[in-house]
PDB file of C-alpha atoms in Angstrom:
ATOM      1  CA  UNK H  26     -24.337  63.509  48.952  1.00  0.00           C
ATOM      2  CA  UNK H  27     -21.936  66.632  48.860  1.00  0.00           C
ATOM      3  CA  UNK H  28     -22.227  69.285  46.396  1.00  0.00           C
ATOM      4  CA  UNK H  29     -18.341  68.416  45.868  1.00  0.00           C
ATOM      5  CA  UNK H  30     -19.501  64.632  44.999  1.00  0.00           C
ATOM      6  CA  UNK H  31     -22.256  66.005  42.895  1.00  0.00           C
ATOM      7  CA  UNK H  32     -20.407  68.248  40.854  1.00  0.00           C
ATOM      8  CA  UNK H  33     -17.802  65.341  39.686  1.00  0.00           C
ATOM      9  CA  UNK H  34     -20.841  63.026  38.665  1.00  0.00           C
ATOM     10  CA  UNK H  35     -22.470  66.216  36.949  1.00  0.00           C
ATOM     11  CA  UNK H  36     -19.180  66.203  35.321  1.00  0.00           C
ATOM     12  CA  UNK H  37     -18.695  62.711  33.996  1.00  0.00           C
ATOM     13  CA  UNK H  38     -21.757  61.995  33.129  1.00  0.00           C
ATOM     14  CA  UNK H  39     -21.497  65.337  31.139  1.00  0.00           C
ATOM     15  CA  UNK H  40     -18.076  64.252  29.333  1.00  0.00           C
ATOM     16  CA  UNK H  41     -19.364  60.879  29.104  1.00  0.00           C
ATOM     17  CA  UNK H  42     -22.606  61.682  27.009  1.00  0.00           C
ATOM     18  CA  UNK H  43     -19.869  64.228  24.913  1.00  0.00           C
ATOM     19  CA  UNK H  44     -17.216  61.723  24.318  1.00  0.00           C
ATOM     20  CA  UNK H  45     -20.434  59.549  23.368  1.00  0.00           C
ATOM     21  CA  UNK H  46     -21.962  62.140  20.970  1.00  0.00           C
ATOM     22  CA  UNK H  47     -18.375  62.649  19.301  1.00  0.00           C
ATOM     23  CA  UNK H  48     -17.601  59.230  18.805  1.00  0.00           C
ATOM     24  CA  UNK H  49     -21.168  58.675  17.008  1.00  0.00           C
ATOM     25  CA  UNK H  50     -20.996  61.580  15.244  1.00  0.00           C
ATOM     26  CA  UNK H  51     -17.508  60.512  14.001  1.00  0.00           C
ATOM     27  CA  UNK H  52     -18.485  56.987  13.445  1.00  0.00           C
ATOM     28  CA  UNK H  53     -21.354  58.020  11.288  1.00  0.00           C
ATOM     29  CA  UNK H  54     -18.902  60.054   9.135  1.00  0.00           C
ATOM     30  CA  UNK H  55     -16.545  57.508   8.841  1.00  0.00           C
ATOM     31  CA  UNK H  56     -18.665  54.931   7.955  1.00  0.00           C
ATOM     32  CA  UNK H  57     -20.292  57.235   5.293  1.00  0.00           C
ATOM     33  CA  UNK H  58     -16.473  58.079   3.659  1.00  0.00           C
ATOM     34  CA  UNK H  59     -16.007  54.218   3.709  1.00  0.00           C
ATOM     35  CA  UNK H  60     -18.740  53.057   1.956  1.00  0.00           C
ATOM     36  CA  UNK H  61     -18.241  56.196  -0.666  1.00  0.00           C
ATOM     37  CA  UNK H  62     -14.420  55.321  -0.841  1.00  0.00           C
ATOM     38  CA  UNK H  63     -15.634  51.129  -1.387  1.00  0.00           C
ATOM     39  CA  UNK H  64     -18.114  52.278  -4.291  1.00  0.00           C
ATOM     40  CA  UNK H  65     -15.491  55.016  -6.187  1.00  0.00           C
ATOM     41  CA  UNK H  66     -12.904  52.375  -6.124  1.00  0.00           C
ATOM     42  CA  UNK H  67     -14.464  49.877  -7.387  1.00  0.00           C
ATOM     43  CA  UNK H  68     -16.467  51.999 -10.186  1.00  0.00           C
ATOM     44  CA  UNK H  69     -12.961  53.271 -11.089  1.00  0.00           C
ATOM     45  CA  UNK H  70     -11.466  49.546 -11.316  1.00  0.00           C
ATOM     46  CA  UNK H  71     -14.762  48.544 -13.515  1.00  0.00           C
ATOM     47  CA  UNK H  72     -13.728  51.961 -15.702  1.00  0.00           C
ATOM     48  CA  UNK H  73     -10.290  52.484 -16.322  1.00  0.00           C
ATOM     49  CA  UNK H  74     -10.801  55.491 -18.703  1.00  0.00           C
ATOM     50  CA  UNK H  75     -12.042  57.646 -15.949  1.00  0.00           C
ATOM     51  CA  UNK H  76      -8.771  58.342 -15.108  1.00  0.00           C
ATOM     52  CA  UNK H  77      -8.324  60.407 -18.171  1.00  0.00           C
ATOM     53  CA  UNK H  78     -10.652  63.134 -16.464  1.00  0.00           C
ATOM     54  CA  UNK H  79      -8.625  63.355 -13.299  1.00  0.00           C
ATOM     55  CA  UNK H  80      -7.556  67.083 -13.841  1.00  0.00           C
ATOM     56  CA  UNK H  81     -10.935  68.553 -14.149  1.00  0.00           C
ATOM     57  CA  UNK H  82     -11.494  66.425 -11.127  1.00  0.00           C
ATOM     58  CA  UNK H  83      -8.896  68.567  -9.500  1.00  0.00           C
ATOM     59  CA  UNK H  84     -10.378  72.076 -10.940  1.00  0.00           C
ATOM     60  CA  UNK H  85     -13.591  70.733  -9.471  1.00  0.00           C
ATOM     61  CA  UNK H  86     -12.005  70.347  -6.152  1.00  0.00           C
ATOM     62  CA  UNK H  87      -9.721  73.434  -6.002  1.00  0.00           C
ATOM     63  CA  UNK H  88     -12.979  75.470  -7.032  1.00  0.00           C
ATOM     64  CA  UNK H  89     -14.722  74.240  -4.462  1.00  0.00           C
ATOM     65  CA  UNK H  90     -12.244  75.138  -2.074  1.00  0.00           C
ATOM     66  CA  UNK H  91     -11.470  78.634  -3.265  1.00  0.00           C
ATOM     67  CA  UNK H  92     -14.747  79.504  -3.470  1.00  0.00           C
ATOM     68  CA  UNK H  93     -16.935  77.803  -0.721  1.00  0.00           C
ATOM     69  CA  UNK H  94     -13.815  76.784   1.940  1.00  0.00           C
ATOM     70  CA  UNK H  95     -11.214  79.290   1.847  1.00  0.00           C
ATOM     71  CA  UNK H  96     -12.046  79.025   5.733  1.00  0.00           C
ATOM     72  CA  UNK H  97     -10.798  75.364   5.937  1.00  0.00           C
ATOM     73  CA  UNK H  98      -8.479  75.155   3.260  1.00  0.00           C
ATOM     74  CA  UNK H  99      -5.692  74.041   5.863  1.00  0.00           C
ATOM     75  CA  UNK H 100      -7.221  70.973   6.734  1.00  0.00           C
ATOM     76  CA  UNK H 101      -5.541  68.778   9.671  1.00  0.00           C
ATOM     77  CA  UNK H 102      -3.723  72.234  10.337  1.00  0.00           C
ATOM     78  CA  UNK H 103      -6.562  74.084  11.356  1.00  0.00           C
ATOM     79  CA  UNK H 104      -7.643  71.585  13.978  1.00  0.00           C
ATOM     80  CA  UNK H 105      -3.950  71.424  15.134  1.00  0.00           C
ATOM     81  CA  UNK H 106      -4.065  75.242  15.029  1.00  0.00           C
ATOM     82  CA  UNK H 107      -7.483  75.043  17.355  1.00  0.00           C
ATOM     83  CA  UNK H 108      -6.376  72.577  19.563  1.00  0.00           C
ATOM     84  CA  UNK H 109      -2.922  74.323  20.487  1.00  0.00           C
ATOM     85  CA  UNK H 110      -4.645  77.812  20.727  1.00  0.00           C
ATOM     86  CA  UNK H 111      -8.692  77.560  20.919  1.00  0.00           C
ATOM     87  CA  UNK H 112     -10.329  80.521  19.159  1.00  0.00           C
ATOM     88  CA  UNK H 113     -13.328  79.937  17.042  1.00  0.00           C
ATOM     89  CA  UNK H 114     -15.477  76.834  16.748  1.00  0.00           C
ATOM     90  CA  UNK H 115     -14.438  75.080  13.241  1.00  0.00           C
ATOM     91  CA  UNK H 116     -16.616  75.521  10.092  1.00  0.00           C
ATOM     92  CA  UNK H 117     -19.422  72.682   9.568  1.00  0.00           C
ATOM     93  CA  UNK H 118     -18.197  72.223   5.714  1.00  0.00           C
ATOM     94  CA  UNK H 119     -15.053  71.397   6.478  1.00  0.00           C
ATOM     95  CA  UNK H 120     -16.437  67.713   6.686  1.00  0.00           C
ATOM     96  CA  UNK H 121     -18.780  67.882   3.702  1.00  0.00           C
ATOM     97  CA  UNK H 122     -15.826  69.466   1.375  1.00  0.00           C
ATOM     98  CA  UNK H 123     -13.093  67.085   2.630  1.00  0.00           C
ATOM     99  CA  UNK H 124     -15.787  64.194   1.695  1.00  0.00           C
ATOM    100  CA  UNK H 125     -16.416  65.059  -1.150  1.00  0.00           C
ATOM    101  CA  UNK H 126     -13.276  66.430  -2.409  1.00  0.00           C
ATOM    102  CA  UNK H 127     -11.619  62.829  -0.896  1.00  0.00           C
ATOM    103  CA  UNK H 128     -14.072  60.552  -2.826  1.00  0.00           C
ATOM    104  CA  UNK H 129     -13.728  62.478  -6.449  1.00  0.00           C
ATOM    105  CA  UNK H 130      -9.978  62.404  -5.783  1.00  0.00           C
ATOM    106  CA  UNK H 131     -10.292  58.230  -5.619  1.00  0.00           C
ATOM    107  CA  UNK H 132     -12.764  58.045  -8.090  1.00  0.00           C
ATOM    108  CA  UNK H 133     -10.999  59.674 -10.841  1.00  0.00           C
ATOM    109  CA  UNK H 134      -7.679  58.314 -10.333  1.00  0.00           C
ATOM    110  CA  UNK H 135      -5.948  60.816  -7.429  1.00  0.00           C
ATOM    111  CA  UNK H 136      -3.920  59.560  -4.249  1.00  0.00           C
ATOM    112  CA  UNK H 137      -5.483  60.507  -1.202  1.00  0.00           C
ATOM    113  CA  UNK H 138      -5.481  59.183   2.291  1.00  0.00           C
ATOM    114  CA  UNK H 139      -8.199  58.042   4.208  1.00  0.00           C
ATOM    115  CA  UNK H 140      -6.538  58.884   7.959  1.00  0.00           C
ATOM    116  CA  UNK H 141      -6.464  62.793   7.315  1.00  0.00           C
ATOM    117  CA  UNK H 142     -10.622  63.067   6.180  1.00  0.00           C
ATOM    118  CA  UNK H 143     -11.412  60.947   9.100  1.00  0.00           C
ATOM    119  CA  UNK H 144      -9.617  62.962  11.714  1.00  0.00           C
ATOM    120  CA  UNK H 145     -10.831  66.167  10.047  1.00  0.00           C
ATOM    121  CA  UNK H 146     -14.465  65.114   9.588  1.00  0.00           C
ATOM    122  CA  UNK H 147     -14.357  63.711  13.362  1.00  0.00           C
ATOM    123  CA  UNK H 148     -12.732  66.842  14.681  1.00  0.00           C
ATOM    124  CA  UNK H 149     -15.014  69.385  12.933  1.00  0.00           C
ATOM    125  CA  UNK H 150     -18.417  67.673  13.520  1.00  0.00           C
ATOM    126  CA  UNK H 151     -17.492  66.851  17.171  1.00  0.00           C
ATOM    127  CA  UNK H 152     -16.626  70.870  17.692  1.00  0.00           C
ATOM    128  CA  UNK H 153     -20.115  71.330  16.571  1.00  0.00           C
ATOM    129  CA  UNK H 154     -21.028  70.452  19.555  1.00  0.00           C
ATOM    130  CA  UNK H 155     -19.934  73.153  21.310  1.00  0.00           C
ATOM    131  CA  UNK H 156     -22.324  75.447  19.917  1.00  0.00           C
ATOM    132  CA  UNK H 157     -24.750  73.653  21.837  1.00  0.00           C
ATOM    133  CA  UNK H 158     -23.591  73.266  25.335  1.00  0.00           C
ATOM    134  CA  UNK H 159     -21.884  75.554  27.597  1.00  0.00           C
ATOM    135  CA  UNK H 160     -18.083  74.727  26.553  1.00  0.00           C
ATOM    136  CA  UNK H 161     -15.244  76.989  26.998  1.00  0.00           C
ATOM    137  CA  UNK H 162     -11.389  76.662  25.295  1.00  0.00           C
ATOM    138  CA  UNK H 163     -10.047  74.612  27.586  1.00  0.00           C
ATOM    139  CA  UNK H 164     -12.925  72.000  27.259  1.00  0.00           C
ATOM    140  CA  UNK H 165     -13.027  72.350  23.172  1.00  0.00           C
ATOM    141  CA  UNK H 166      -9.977  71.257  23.047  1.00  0.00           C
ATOM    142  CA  UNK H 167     -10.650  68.048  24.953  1.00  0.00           C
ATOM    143  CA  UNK H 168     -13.355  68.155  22.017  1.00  0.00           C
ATOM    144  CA  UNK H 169     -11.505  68.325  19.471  1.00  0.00           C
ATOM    145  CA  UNK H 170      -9.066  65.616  20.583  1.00  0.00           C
ATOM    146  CA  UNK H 171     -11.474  63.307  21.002  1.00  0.00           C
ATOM    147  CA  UNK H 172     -13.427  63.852  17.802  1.00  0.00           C
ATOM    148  CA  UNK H 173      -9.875  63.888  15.605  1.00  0.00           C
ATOM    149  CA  UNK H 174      -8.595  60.371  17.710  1.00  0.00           C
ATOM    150  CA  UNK H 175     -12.668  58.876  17.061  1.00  0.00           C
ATOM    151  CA  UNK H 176     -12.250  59.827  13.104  1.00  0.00           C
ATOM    152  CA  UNK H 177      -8.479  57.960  13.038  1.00  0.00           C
ATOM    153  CA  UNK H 178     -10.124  54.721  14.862  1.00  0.00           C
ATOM    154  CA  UNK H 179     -13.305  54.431  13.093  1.00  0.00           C
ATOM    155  CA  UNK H 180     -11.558  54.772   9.563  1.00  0.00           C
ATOM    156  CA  UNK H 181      -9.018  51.962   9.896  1.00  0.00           C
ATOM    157  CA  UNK H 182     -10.772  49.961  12.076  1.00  0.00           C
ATOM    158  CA  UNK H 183      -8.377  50.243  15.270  1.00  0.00           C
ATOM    159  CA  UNK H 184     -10.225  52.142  17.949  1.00  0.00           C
ATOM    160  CA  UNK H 185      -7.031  51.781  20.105  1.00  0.00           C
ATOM    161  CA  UNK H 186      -5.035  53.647  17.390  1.00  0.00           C
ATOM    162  CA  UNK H 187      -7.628  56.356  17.802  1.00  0.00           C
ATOM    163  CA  UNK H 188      -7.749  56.477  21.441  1.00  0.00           C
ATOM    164  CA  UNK H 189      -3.299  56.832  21.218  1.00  0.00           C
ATOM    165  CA  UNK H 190      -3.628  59.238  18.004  1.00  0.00           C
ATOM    166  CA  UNK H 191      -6.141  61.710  19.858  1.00  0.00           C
ATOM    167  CA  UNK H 192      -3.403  61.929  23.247  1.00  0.00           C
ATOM    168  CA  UNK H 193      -0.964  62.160  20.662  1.00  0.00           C
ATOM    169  CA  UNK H 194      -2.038  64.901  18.078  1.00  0.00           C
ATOM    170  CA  UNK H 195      -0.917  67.785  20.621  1.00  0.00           C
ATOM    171  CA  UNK H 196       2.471  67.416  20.560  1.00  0.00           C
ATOM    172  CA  UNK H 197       4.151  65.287  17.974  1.00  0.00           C
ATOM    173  CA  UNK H 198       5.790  61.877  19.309  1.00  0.00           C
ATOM    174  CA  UNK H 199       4.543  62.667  22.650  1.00  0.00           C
ATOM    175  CA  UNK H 200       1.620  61.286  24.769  1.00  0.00           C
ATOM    176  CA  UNK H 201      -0.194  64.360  26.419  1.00  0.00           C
ATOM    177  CA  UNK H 202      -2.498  62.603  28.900  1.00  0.00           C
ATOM    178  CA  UNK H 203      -4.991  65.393  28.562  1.00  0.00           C
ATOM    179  CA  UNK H 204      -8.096  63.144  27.994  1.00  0.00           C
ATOM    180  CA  UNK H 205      -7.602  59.856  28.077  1.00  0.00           C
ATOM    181  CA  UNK H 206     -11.471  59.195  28.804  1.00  0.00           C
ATOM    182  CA  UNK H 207     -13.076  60.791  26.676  1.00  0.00           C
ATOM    183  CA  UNK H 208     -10.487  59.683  23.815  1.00  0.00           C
ATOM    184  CA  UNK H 209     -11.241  56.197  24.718  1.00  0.00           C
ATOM    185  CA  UNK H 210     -14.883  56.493  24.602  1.00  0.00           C
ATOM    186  CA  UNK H 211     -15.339  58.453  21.713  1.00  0.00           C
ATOM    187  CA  UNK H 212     -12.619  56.333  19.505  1.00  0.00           C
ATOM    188  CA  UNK H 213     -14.699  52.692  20.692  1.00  0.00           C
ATOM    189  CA  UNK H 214     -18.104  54.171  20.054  1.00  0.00           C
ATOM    190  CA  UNK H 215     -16.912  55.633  16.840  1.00  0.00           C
ATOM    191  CA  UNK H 216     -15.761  52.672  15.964  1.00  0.00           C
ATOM    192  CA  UNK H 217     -18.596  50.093  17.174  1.00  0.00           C
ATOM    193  CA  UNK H 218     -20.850  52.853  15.231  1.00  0.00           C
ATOM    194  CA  UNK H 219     -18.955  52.788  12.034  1.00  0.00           C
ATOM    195  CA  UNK H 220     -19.510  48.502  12.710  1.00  0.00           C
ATOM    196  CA  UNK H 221     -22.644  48.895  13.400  1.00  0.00           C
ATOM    197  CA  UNK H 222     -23.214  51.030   9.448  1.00  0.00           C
ATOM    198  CA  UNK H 223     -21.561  47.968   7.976  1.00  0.00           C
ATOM    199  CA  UNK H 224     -18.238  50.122   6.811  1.00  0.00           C
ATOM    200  CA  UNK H 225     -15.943  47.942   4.682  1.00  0.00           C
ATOM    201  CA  UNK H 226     -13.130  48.221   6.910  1.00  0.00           C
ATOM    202  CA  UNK H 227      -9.560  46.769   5.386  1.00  0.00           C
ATOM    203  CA  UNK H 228      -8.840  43.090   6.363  1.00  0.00           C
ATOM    204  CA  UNK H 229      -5.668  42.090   6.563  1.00  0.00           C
ATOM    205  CA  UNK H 230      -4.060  39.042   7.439  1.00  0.00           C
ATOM    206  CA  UNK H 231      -2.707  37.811  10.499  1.00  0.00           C
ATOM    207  CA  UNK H 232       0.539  38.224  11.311  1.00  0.00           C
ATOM    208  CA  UNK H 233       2.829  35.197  13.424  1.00  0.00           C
ATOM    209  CA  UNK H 234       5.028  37.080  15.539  1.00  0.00           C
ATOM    210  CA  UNK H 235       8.272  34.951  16.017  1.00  0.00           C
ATOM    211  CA  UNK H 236       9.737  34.687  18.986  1.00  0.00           C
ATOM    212  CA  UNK H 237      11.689  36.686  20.672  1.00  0.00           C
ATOM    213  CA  UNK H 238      15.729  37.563  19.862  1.00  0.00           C
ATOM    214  CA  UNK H 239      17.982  40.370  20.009  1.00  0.00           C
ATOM    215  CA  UNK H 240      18.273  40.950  15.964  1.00  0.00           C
ATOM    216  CA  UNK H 241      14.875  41.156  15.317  1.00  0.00           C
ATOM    217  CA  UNK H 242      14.548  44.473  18.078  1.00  0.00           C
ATOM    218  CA  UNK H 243      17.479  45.455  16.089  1.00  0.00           C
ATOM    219  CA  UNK H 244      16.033  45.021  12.622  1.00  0.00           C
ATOM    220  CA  UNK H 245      12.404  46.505  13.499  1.00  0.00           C
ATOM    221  CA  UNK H 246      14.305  49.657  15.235  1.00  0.00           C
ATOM    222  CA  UNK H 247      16.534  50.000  12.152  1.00  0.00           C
ATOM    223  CA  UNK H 248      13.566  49.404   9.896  1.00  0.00           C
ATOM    224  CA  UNK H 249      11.834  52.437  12.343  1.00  0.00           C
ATOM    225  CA  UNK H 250      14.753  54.887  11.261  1.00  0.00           C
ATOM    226  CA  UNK H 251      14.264  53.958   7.619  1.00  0.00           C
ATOM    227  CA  UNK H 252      10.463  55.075   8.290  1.00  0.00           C
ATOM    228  CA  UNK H 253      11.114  57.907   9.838  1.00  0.00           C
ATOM    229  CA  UNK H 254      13.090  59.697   7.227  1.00  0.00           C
ATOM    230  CA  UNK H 255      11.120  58.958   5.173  1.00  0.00           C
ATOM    231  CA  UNK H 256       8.271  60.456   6.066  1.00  0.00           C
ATOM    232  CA  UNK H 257      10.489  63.110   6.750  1.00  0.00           C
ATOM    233  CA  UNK H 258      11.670  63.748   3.264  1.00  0.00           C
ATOM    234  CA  UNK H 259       7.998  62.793   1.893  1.00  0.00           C
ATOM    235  CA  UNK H 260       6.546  66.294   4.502  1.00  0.00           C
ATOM    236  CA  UNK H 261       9.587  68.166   3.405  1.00  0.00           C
ATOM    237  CA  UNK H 262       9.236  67.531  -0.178  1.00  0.00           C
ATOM    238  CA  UNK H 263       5.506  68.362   0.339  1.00  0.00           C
ATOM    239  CA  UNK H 264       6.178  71.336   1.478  1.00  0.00           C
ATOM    240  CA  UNK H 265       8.539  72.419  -1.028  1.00  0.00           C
ATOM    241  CA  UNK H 266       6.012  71.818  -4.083  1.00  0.00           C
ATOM    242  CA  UNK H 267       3.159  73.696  -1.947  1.00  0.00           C
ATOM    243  CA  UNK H 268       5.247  76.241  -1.608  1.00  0.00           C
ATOM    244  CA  UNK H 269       6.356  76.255  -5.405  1.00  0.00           C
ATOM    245  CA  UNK H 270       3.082  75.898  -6.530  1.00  0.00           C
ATOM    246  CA  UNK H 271       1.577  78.726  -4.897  1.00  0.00           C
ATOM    247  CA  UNK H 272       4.625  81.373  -6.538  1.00  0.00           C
ATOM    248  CA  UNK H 273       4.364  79.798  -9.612  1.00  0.00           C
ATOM    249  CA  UNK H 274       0.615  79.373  -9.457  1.00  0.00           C
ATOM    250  CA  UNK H 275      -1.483  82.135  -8.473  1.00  0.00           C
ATOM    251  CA  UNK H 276      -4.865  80.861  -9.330  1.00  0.00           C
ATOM    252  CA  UNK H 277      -5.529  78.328  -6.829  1.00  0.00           C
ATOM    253  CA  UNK H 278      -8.260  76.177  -8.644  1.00  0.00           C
ATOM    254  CA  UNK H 279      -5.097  75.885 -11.428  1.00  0.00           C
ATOM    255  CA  UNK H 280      -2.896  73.782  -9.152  1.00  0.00           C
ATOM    256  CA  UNK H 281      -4.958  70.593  -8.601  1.00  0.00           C
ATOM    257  CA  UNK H 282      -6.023  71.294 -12.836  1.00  0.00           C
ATOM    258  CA  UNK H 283      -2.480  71.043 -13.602  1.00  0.00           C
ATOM    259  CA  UNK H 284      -1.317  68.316 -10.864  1.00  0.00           C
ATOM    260  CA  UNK H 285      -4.177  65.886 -12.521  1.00  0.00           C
ATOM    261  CA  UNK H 286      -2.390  66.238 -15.913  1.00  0.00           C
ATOM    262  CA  UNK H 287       1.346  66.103 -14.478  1.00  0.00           C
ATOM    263  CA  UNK H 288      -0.048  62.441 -13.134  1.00  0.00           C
TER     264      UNK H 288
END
């Protein structure tokens, strides 16, 4: 066997065992959020009144935050931030603080999707490890990918989502083929892991497709244009209270306090 041939086995089976590691690592997480997120829901459906106690809820979180992860406070952007520019391996409690600060968000009332925690929990515990093996940038990002698309799959229960999400976090609307492997490996065994835990993944029901006709690609593009500005206007109006907030708002903890009792 050539050294050549020997050095792309070393190689896969190296990625392989990675992609493996992230996707369990992931899978774990995600199964952890989703049986949290099944118990605060239904303990806040069996109490309605907890609801009243949603802003200190929100002090508790922005505290948190300001105090113990000012160095992860941007969330999704920081692992956007890494994976476009690769600088510094992401902080372990990012994924305890997201957890946490998800699951007191549903229990008390707040809105708060699951899809961002995932891919934040996945991304940061999967960059983990490369404090352990001899990674540079160029392979953390393939890291990081993987771990953010693993999160996505394991917490809806759609491992192919995850594998698409993770090629598709780079650039926006764009499939960057830059590890298709290792996203697929680490989104299925993220999600056969989360399985595996017994998450309480959301069942919906099936859908009959009807056949095939010119209006309905008309209607399902059209409705695609309604959805996308909308969730244009929703990030742009997002950004526009953040950005309010923190002029009008200096003391971070406040903004959450005061959002709880606006809601």
């Amino acid at each position: 066997m050539s050294n050549h041939l020997t050095k792309i086995l070393t190689k896969s089976l190296k990625w392989g065992l990675l992609s493996a590691a992230s996707g369990v690592l992931s899978g774990i997480a995600a199964a952890v959020f989703l049986i949290l997120l099944d118990w605060a829901t239904h303990t806040r459906d069996a109490h309605h009144w907890i609801i009243w106690f949603l802003p200190l809820a929100g002090l508790l979180i922005g505290w948190g935050y300001h105090y113990y992860g000012s160095s992860v406070e941007k969330g999704t952007g920081l692992i956007l931030d890494e994976i476009h520019d690769p600088k510094k391996t992401i902080p372990f409690r990012m994924a305890p603080l997201v957890l946490v600060g998800t699951v007191i968000t549903h229990l008390f009332g707040g809105s708060a999707g699951r899809e961002g925690t995932a891919v934040q929990m996945g991304a940061s515990l999967s960059d983990q490890l490369s404090k352990y093996f001899k990674i540079d940038n160029r392979e953390r990002k393939i890291l990081l990918v993987a771990g953010a698309g693993a999160g996505f799959g394991a917490a809806i229960g759609a491992p192919w989502a995850g594998v698409v999400f993770g090629m598709e976090v780079i650039y926006v609307g764009k499939l960057a083929f830059i590890a298709p492997l290792e996203c697929l490996i680490a989104s299925f065994v993220a999600y056969y892991t989360a399985v595996f835990l017994k998450a309480p993944h959301s069942v919906y029901p099936q859908i009959v497709i009807p056949e095939f006709s010119y209006s309905l690609v008309f209607y399902v593009g059209l409705a695609g244009i309604a959805f996308g500005i909308a969730a244009k206007l929703f990030t742009m109006l997002a950004h526009r209270v953040e950005a309010l907030t923190h002029k009008t708002v200096p003391y971070p903890p406040l903004r959450p306090f005061l959002a709880g009792i606006l809601l």
